[in-house]
Tab-separated table of C-alpha atoms and ligand atoms in Angstrom:
chain	number	residue	atom	x	y	z
A	1	UNK	CA	0.000	0.000	0.000
A	2	UNK	CA	1.296	3.452	-0.881
A	3	UNK	CA	2.219	5.696	1.993
A	4	UNK	CA	0.134	8.842	2.024
A	5	UNK	CA	-0.122	11.869	4.294
A	6	UNK	CA	-3.769	11.081	5.095
A	7	UNK	CA	-4.228	9.508	8.504
A	8	UNK	CA	-5.678	6.009	8.676
A	9	UNK	CA	-8.690	5.711	10.939
A	10	UNK	CA	-9.933	2.646	12.764
A	11	UNK	CA	-12.444	2.419	15.594
A	12	UNK	CA	-9.832	3.405	18.191
A	13	UNK	CA	-8.443	6.486	16.418
A	14	UNK	CA	-11.916	7.509	15.244
A	15	UNK	CA	-13.039	7.665	18.892
A	16	UNK	CA	-10.567	10.539	19.355
A	17	UNK	CA	-11.599	12.332	16.179
A	18	UNK	CA	-15.331	12.068	16.820
A	19	UNK	CA	-15.187	14.482	19.782
A	20	UNK	CA	-13.905	17.197	17.456
A	21	UNK	CA	-16.831	16.845	15.046
A	22	UNK	CA	-20.461	17.985	15.455
A	23	UNK	CA	-21.783	17.292	11.968
A	24	UNK	CA	-21.080	14.308	9.737
A	25	UNK	CA	-21.977	14.577	6.054
A	26	UNK	CA	-22.110	11.213	4.307
A	27	UNK	CA	-22.073	10.433	0.626
A	28	UNK	CA	-24.517	7.605	-0.134
A	29	UNK	CA	-23.386	5.271	-2.928
A	30	UNK	CA	-20.250	3.367	-1.960
A	31	UNK	CA	-20.607	4.599	1.637
A	32	UNK	CA	-24.103	3.919	3.005
A	33	UNK	CA	-25.177	1.569	0.240
A	34	UNK	CA	-23.863	-0.089	-2.886
A	35	UNK	CA	-26.598	-0.084	-5.503
A	36	UNK	CA	-29.550	-1.691	-3.777
A	37	UNK	CA	-27.592	-3.328	-0.920
A	38	UNK	CA	-26.701	-1.890	2.447
A	39	UNK	CA	-22.997	-1.323	3.139
A	40	UNK	CA	-22.472	-3.732	6.049
A	41	UNK	CA	-21.673	-1.962	9.307
A	42	UNK	CA	-22.689	1.502	8.097
A	43	UNK	CA	-26.067	1.628	9.915
A	44	UNK	CA	-24.159	0.802	13.123
A	45	UNK	CA	-21.908	3.829	12.702
A	46	UNK	CA	-24.858	6.127	12.014
A	47	UNK	CA	-26.543	4.801	15.180
A	48	UNK	CA	-23.371	5.397	17.167
A	49	UNK	CA	-23.140	9.008	15.965
A	50	UNK	CA	-26.811	9.693	16.677
A	51	UNK	CA	-26.354	8.293	20.190
A	52	UNK	CA	-23.530	10.794	20.604
A	53	UNK	CA	-25.934	13.572	19.505
A	54	UNK	CA	-24.038	14.242	16.301
A	55	UNK	CA	-25.839	15.761	13.337
A	56	UNK	CA	-25.998	13.407	10.360
A	57	UNK	CA	-26.581	14.707	6.821
A	58	UNK	CA	-26.650	12.559	3.686
A	59	UNK	CA	-25.351	14.384	0.600
A	60	UNK	CA	-25.610	12.386	-2.626
A	61	UNK	CA	-24.863	13.482	-6.194
A	62	UNK	CA	-27.584	11.217	-7.496
A	63	UNK	CA	-30.604	13.174	-8.718
A	64	UNK	CA	-32.547	10.280	-10.213
A	65	UNK	CA	-34.752	9.991	-7.133
A	66	UNK	CA	-36.232	12.525	-4.735
A	67	UNK	CA	-35.187	12.887	-1.090
A	68	UNK	CA	-38.407	11.209	0.034
A	69	UNK	CA	-37.567	8.121	-2.039
A	70	UNK	CA	-33.993	8.041	-0.657
A	71	UNK	CA	-35.341	8.252	2.894
A	72	UNK	CA	-37.508	5.177	2.190
A	73	UNK	CA	-34.466	3.397	0.772
A	74	UNK	CA	-32.382	4.137	3.877
A	75	UNK	CA	-35.112	2.819	6.166
A	76	UNK	CA	-35.536	-0.292	4.026
A	77	UNK	CA	-31.786	-0.914	4.336
A	78	UNK	CA	-32.001	-0.732	8.124
A	79	UNK	CA	-30.846	2.818	8.823
A	80	UNK	CA	-32.091	4.734	11.834
A	81	UNK	CA	-35.555	6.246	11.266
A	82	UNK	CA	-34.215	9.570	12.541
A	83	UNK	CA	-32.547	9.921	9.125
A	84	UNK	CA	-35.458	11.099	7.004
A	85	UNK	CA	-36.108	13.284	3.978
A	86	UNK	CA	-35.073	16.339	5.985
A	87	UNK	CA	-31.598	14.862	6.606
A	88	UNK	CA	-30.947	14.298	2.905
A	89	UNK	CA	-29.552	16.650	0.257
A	90	UNK	CA	-29.428	15.732	-3.418
A	91	UNK	CA	-28.827	17.826	-6.533
A	92	UNK	CA	-32.505	17.617	-7.461
A	93	UNK	CA	-33.415	19.475	-4.262
A	94	UNK	CA	-30.607	22.006	-4.780
A	95	UNK	CA	-31.664	22.577	-8.419
A	96	UNK	CA	-35.257	23.291	-7.337
A	97	UNK	CA	-34.009	25.598	-4.565
A	98	UNK	CA	-31.618	27.374	-6.977
A	99	UNK	CA	-34.414	27.993	-9.481
A	100	UNK	CA	-36.781	29.221	-6.787
A	101	UNK	CA	-34.171	31.594	-5.398
A	102	UNK	CA	-33.231	32.850	-8.877
A	103	UNK	CA	-36.641	34.478	-9.069
A	104	UNK	CA	-37.821	32.252	-11.906
A	105	UNK	CA	-41.232	33.718	-12.757
A	106	UNK	CA	-44.288	31.525	-12.250
A	107	UNK	CA	-45.091	31.998	-15.941
A	108	UNK	CA	-41.700	30.518	-16.979
A	109	UNK	CA	-41.094	26.866	-17.687
A	110	UNK	CA	-38.062	24.628	-17.361
A	111	UNK	CA	-36.823	22.491	-20.234
A	112	UNK	CA	-35.791	19.349	-18.384
A	113	UNK	CA	-33.258	16.738	-19.375
A	114	UNK	CA	-33.574	14.623	-16.263
A	115	UNK	CA	-35.558	12.032	-14.387
A	116	UNK	CA	-38.180	11.570	-11.699
A	117	UNK	CA	-36.085	12.875	-8.795
A	118	UNK	CA	-35.885	16.358	-10.315
A	119	UNK	CA	-39.547	16.280	-11.341
A	120	UNK	CA	-40.600	15.502	-7.744
A	121	UNK	CA	-38.510	18.325	-6.300
A	122	UNK	CA	-39.707	20.832	-8.946
A	123	UNK	CA	-43.290	19.733	-8.218
A	124	UNK	CA	-42.701	20.514	-4.525
A	125	UNK	CA	-42.054	24.155	-5.491
A	126	UNK	CA	-44.757	24.271	-8.188
A	127	UNK	CA	-42.167	24.883	-10.912
A	128	UNK	CA	-43.457	23.921	-14.382
A	129	UNK	CA	-41.292	21.748	-16.619
A	130	UNK	CA	-41.468	19.897	-19.909
A	131	UNK	CA	-39.285	17.743	-22.177
A	132	UNK	CA	-38.612	14.786	-19.889
A	133	UNK	CA	-38.988	11.226	-21.181
A	134	UNK	CA	-38.404	9.836	-24.700
A	135	UNK	CA	-38.264	12.298	-27.613
A	136	UNK	CA	-37.392	10.085	-30.609
A	137	UNK	CA	-35.448	11.506	-33.549
A	138	UNK	CA	-38.001	9.903	-35.921
A	139	UNK	CA	-40.657	12.339	-34.664
A	140	UNK	CA	-38.570	15.275	-35.885
A	141	UNK	CA	-36.734	14.031	-38.958
A	142	UNK	CA	-37.625	11.844	-41.910
A	143	UNK	CA	-34.059	10.715	-42.486
A	144	UNK	CA	-33.769	12.416	-45.904
A	145	UNK	CA	-30.749	14.484	-44.820
A	146	UNK	CA	-27.770	13.595	-42.649
A	147	UNK	CA	-28.206	16.659	-40.425
A	148	UNK	CA	-31.376	17.811	-38.736
A	149	UNK	CA	-31.609	21.387	-40.033
A	150	UNK	CA	-34.654	22.498	-38.100
A	151	UNK	CA	-36.408	21.562	-34.891
A	152	UNK	CA	-39.887	22.366	-33.717
A	153	UNK	CA	-39.651	23.757	-30.177
A	154	UNK	CA	-42.625	23.110	-27.881
A	155	UNK	CA	-42.295	26.497	-26.187
A	156	UNK	CA	-41.328	30.000	-27.244
A	157	UNK	CA	-37.791	30.998	-26.239
A	158	UNK	CA	-39.020	33.725	-23.905
A	159	UNK	CA	-41.267	31.297	-22.012
A	160	UNK	CA	-38.390	29.015	-21.049
A	161	UNK	CA	-36.672	30.365	-17.924
A	162	UNK	CA	-34.153	27.560	-17.461
A	163	UNK	CA	-32.667	24.459	-18.982
A	164	UNK	CA	-31.963	21.843	-16.302
A	165	UNK	CA	-29.664	18.956	-17.186
A	166	UNK	CA	-28.984	15.766	-15.262
A	167	UNK	CA	-28.776	12.049	-15.889
A	168	UNK	CA	-31.391	11.032	-18.481
A	169	UNK	CA	-31.312	7.674	-20.218
A	170	UNK	CA	-33.481	9.010	-23.062
A	171	UNK	CA	-30.935	11.725	-23.855
A	172	UNK	CA	-30.413	12.044	-27.619
A	173	UNK	CA	-29.585	14.466	-30.431
A	174	UNK	CA	-33.057	16.011	-30.406
A	175	UNK	CA	-32.843	16.857	-26.703
A	176	UNK	CA	-29.342	18.260	-27.214
A	177	UNK	CA	-30.559	20.414	-30.083
A	178	UNK	CA	-33.555	21.708	-28.127
A	179	UNK	CA	-31.477	22.518	-25.038
A	180	UNK	CA	-28.833	24.321	-27.114
A	181	UNK	CA	-31.514	26.372	-28.859
A	182	UNK	CA	-33.384	27.362	-25.708
A	183	UNK	CA	-30.043	28.432	-24.210
A	184	UNK	CA	-29.492	30.885	-27.048
A	185	UNK	CA	-31.694	33.172	-24.966
A	186	UNK	CA	-29.144	34.697	-22.564
A	187	UNK	CA	-31.789	35.132	-19.876
A	188	UNK	CA	-32.446	31.398	-19.860
A	189	UNK	CA	-30.519	29.800	-16.962
A	190	UNK	CA	-28.428	26.691	-17.522
A	191	UNK	CA	-28.438	24.594	-14.328
A	192	UNK	CA	-26.891	21.117	-14.048
A	193	UNK	CA	-27.219	18.547	-11.296
A	194	UNK	CA	-23.678	17.133	-11.262
A	195	UNK	CA	-20.755	16.364	-13.526
A	196	UNK	CA	-19.865	12.829	-12.421
A	197	UNK	CA	-18.405	11.122	-15.464
A	198	UNK	CA	-19.723	7.651	-14.698
A	199	UNK	CA	-21.750	5.917	-12.044
A	200	UNK	CA	-20.903	2.665	-10.275
A	201	UNK	CA	-22.659	-0.515	-11.372
A	202	UNK	CA	-22.655	-4.244	-10.735
A	203	UNK	CA	-20.159	-4.998	-13.540
A	204	UNK	CA	-16.909	-3.014	-13.157
A	205	UNK	CA	-16.103	-3.691	-16.843
A	206	UNK	CA	-19.180	-1.838	-18.067
A	207	UNK	CA	-18.908	1.960	-18.352
A	208	UNK	CA	-22.139	3.648	-17.228
A	209	UNK	CA	-22.106	7.312	-18.290
A	210	UNK	CA	-23.542	9.620	-15.623
A	211	UNK	CA	-24.764	13.211	-15.967
A	212	UNK	CA	-21.285	14.643	-16.723
A	213	UNK	CA	-21.123	13.691	-20.410
A	214	UNK	CA	-24.681	14.968	-20.985
A	215	UNK	CA	-23.934	18.287	-19.242
A	216	UNK	CA	-20.748	18.561	-21.349
A	217	UNK	CA	-22.616	17.938	-24.608
A	218	UNK	CA	-25.112	20.718	-23.856
A	219	UNK	CA	-22.250	22.989	-22.764
A	220	UNK	CA	-20.356	22.509	-26.040
A	221	UNK	CA	-23.434	22.741	-28.268
A	222	UNK	CA	-24.834	25.861	-26.560
A	223	UNK	CA	-21.579	27.633	-25.734
A	224	UNK	CA	-22.985	28.209	-22.228
A	225	UNK	CA	-21.412	27.368	-18.869
A	226	UNK	CA	-23.815	25.699	-16.451
A	227	UNK	CA	-24.301	26.374	-12.759
A	228	UNK	CA	-23.480	22.904	-11.435
A	229	UNK	CA	-25.093	22.381	-8.045
A	230	UNK	CA	-23.784	18.952	-6.950
A	231	UNK	CA	-20.514	18.056	-5.219
A	232	UNK	CA	-17.835	19.389	-5.328
A	233	UNK	CA	-19.496	22.694	-6.182
A	234	UNK	CA	-20.542	25.489	-3.842
A	235	UNK	CA	-24.347	25.544	-4.379
A	236	UNK	CA	-24.646	22.244	-2.470
A	237	UNK	CA	-22.558	23.683	0.384
A	238	UNK	CA	-24.540	26.927	0.494
A	239	UNK	CA	-27.757	24.917	0.505
A	240	UNK	CA	-26.491	22.962	3.532
A	241	UNK	CA	-25.472	26.191	5.296
A	242	UNK	CA	-28.942	27.635	4.718
A	243	UNK	CA	-30.613	24.514	6.099
A	244	UNK	CA	-28.348	23.912	9.091
A	245	UNK	CA	-26.069	26.047	11.174
A	246	UNK	CA	-22.763	24.247	10.742
A	247	UNK	CA	-19.243	25.062	11.796
A	248	UNK	CA	-17.070	23.879	8.866
A	249	UNK	CA	-14.114	23.157	11.169
A	250	UNK	CA	-16.286	20.808	13.225
A	251	UNK	CA	-17.879	19.128	10.211
A	252	UNK	CA	-16.599	16.023	8.455
A	253	UNK	CA	-17.402	14.961	4.890
A	254	UNK	CA	-17.111	11.207	4.420
A	255	UNK	CA	-17.246	9.790	0.893
A	256	UNK	CA	-15.779	7.269	-1.529
A	257	UNK	CA	-14.594	9.676	-4.258
A	258	UNK	CA	-11.659	12.063	-4.046
A	259	UNK	CA	-12.781	14.316	-6.920
A	260	UNK	CA	-16.307	14.932	-5.604
A	261	UNK	CA	-16.598	14.104	-1.880
A	262	UNK	CA	-13.076	14.954	-0.684
A	263	UNK	CA	-12.774	17.972	-2.968
A	264	UNK	CA	-16.165	19.236	-1.770
A	265	UNK	CA	-14.994	18.996	1.823
A	266	UNK	CA	-11.584	20.512	1.180
A	267	UNK	CA	-12.923	23.401	-0.925
A	268	UNK	CA	-15.349	24.362	1.824
A	269	UNK	CA	-13.070	24.033	4.859
A	270	UNK	CA	-14.478	20.738	6.181
A	271	UNK	CA	-12.580	17.773	7.605
A	272	UNK	CA	-12.547	14.948	5.076
A	273	UNK	CA	-12.444	11.175	5.205
A	274	UNK	CA	-12.250	8.777	2.253
A	275	UNK	CA	-13.749	5.332	2.763
A	276	UNK	CA	-12.291	2.591	0.603
A	277	UNK	CA	-15.607	0.763	0.214
A	278	UNK	CA	-16.523	2.388	-3.098
A	279	UNK	CA	-14.795	4.156	-5.940
A	280	UNK	CA	-11.366	5.480	-4.929
A	281	UNK	CA	-8.530	3.717	-3.117
A	282	UNK	CA	-5.245	4.606	-1.386
A	283	UNK	CA	-3.512	4.528	-4.800
A	284	UNK	CA	-5.770	7.374	-5.888
A	285	UNK	CA	-4.837	9.434	-2.806
A	286	UNK	CA	-1.166	8.775	-3.592
A	287	UNK	CA	-1.666	9.847	-7.221
A	288	UNK	CA	-3.411	13.059	-6.126
A	289	UNK	CA	-0.523	13.803	-3.765
A	290	UNK	CA	1.983	13.179	-6.537
A	291	UNK	CA	0.077	15.564	-8.805
A	292	UNK	CA	-0.107	18.093	-5.968
A	293	UNK	CA	-3.897	17.971	-6.017
A	294	UNK	CA	-4.119	18.625	-2.290
A	295	UNK	CA	-7.783	19.500	-2.732
A	296	UNK	CA	-8.349	15.806	-3.414
A	297	UNK	CA	-6.203	14.406	-0.602
A	298	UNK	CA	-8.368	13.585	2.439
A	299	UNK	CA	-7.373	14.299	6.045
A	300	UNK	CA	-8.325	10.722	6.928
A	301	UNK	CA	-9.158	7.427	5.276
A	302	UNK	CA	-10.808	4.253	6.552
A	303	UNK	CA	-11.695	0.815	5.217
A	304	UNK	CA	-15.431	1.449	5.508
A	305	UNK	CA	-17.872	2.987	7.975
A	306	UNK	CA	-18.303	-0.273	9.871
A	307	UNK	CA	-14.576	-0.318	10.671
A	308	UNK	CA	-15.051	2.860	12.721
A	309	UNK	CA	-17.439	1.198	15.153
A	310	UNK	CA	-15.819	-0.389	18.241
A	311	UNK	CA	-16.161	-4.165	18.016
A	312	UNK	CA	-18.100	-4.460	21.304
A	313	UNK	CA	-20.693	-2.024	19.862
A	314	UNK	CA	-20.877	-4.064	16.643
A	315	UNK	CA	-21.401	-7.304	18.517
A	316	UNK	CA	-24.148	-5.735	20.638
A	317	UNK	CA	-25.824	-4.138	17.615
A	318	UNK	CA	-25.534	-7.158	15.350
A	319	UNK	CA	-26.184	-9.798	17.900
A	320	UNK	CA	-28.916	-8.005	19.824
A	321	UNK	CA	-31.688	-10.123	18.367
A	322	UNK	CA	-29.515	-13.209	18.658
A	323	UNK	CA	-28.924	-12.499	22.354
A	324	UNK	CA	-32.663	-12.147	22.998
A	325	UNK	CA	-33.203	-15.455	21.208
A	326	UNK	CA	-30.447	-17.025	23.269
A	327	UNK	CA	-31.951	-15.743	26.524
A	328	UNK	CA	-35.375	-17.162	25.737
A	329	UNK	CA	-34.166	-20.412	24.221
A	330	UNK	CA	-30.981	-20.986	26.187
A	331	UNK	CA	-30.564	-24.396	27.661
A	332	UNK	CA	-27.686	-23.069	29.721
A	333	UNK	CA	-27.753	-19.780	31.676
A	334	UNK	CA	-26.979	-16.793	29.442
A	335	UNK	CA	-23.550	-15.341	30.117
A	336	UNK	CA	-22.891	-11.790	28.872
A	337	UNK	CA	-19.996	-11.673	26.412
A	338	UNK	CA	-16.898	-9.733	27.466
B	1	MG	MG1	-20.217	7.682	-3.755
């Protein structure tokens, strides 16, 4: 293993660090869950922190689902019920908040390249949108020419107050062309959820493009720079600061990516910890150090969240139901474990 300046954390050393932190911000994928499965041991750490009266915030870059849906997912995976919609931040919520705060008129609509998560959050604010879902090329072009020279836009330029871009599996040339044309109106905002290049999946040999390539395509075609709200960018941090009163020096960002989670923490003065249970590894920290990308070198790193829980706590938490069973079914007297 490469030697890096980041400090390795286990349950013992974490016990010292935890007293210096009031707020823990967790990334979700690769930290709290992996796809649809719980990250073993992570619910135990969240419980431990809540018992210590720490504030727990979940900050994901995934905008495909709303915060309410993520809260349900956390509960289904066995996380503490105290972590609800109000503890979660995702780019969909920040996009909706950004649009609301921008003074987007109620008569203006949003051209949306994105999925249900953004729709739910826009609905919460009563913001009108259109364009989501399939928009096949065949509906706009008969195939007689190589290029599509004209496109029928559903809305007048002046009625479209923003183009919002995120992950959208129906993204195609028609959507790109519409977005680029709406953005020719300088007053039309260009807001993007996140710029993650790829997202993790069950087969590490399959590349799964995330929102980043879609945001980039619209950027190049329109000549416009987006306001990107997700990690590592500032809108997500400002959103958190508006929702909670946090002291950055006593806040720790824990994630599995150096270029989003760690950079987000470093850029905003937070303590940072990389967990090796997801995307990036110690080699990546070493490479960032070599390239002098100190904004992507965490203060700490750990195997996973479960490794930060003292083993006696794990055995109590994991074996609680087993112990009860043992007490009621024991043939021999129950002896507490050391
Ligand atoms: Mg992650």
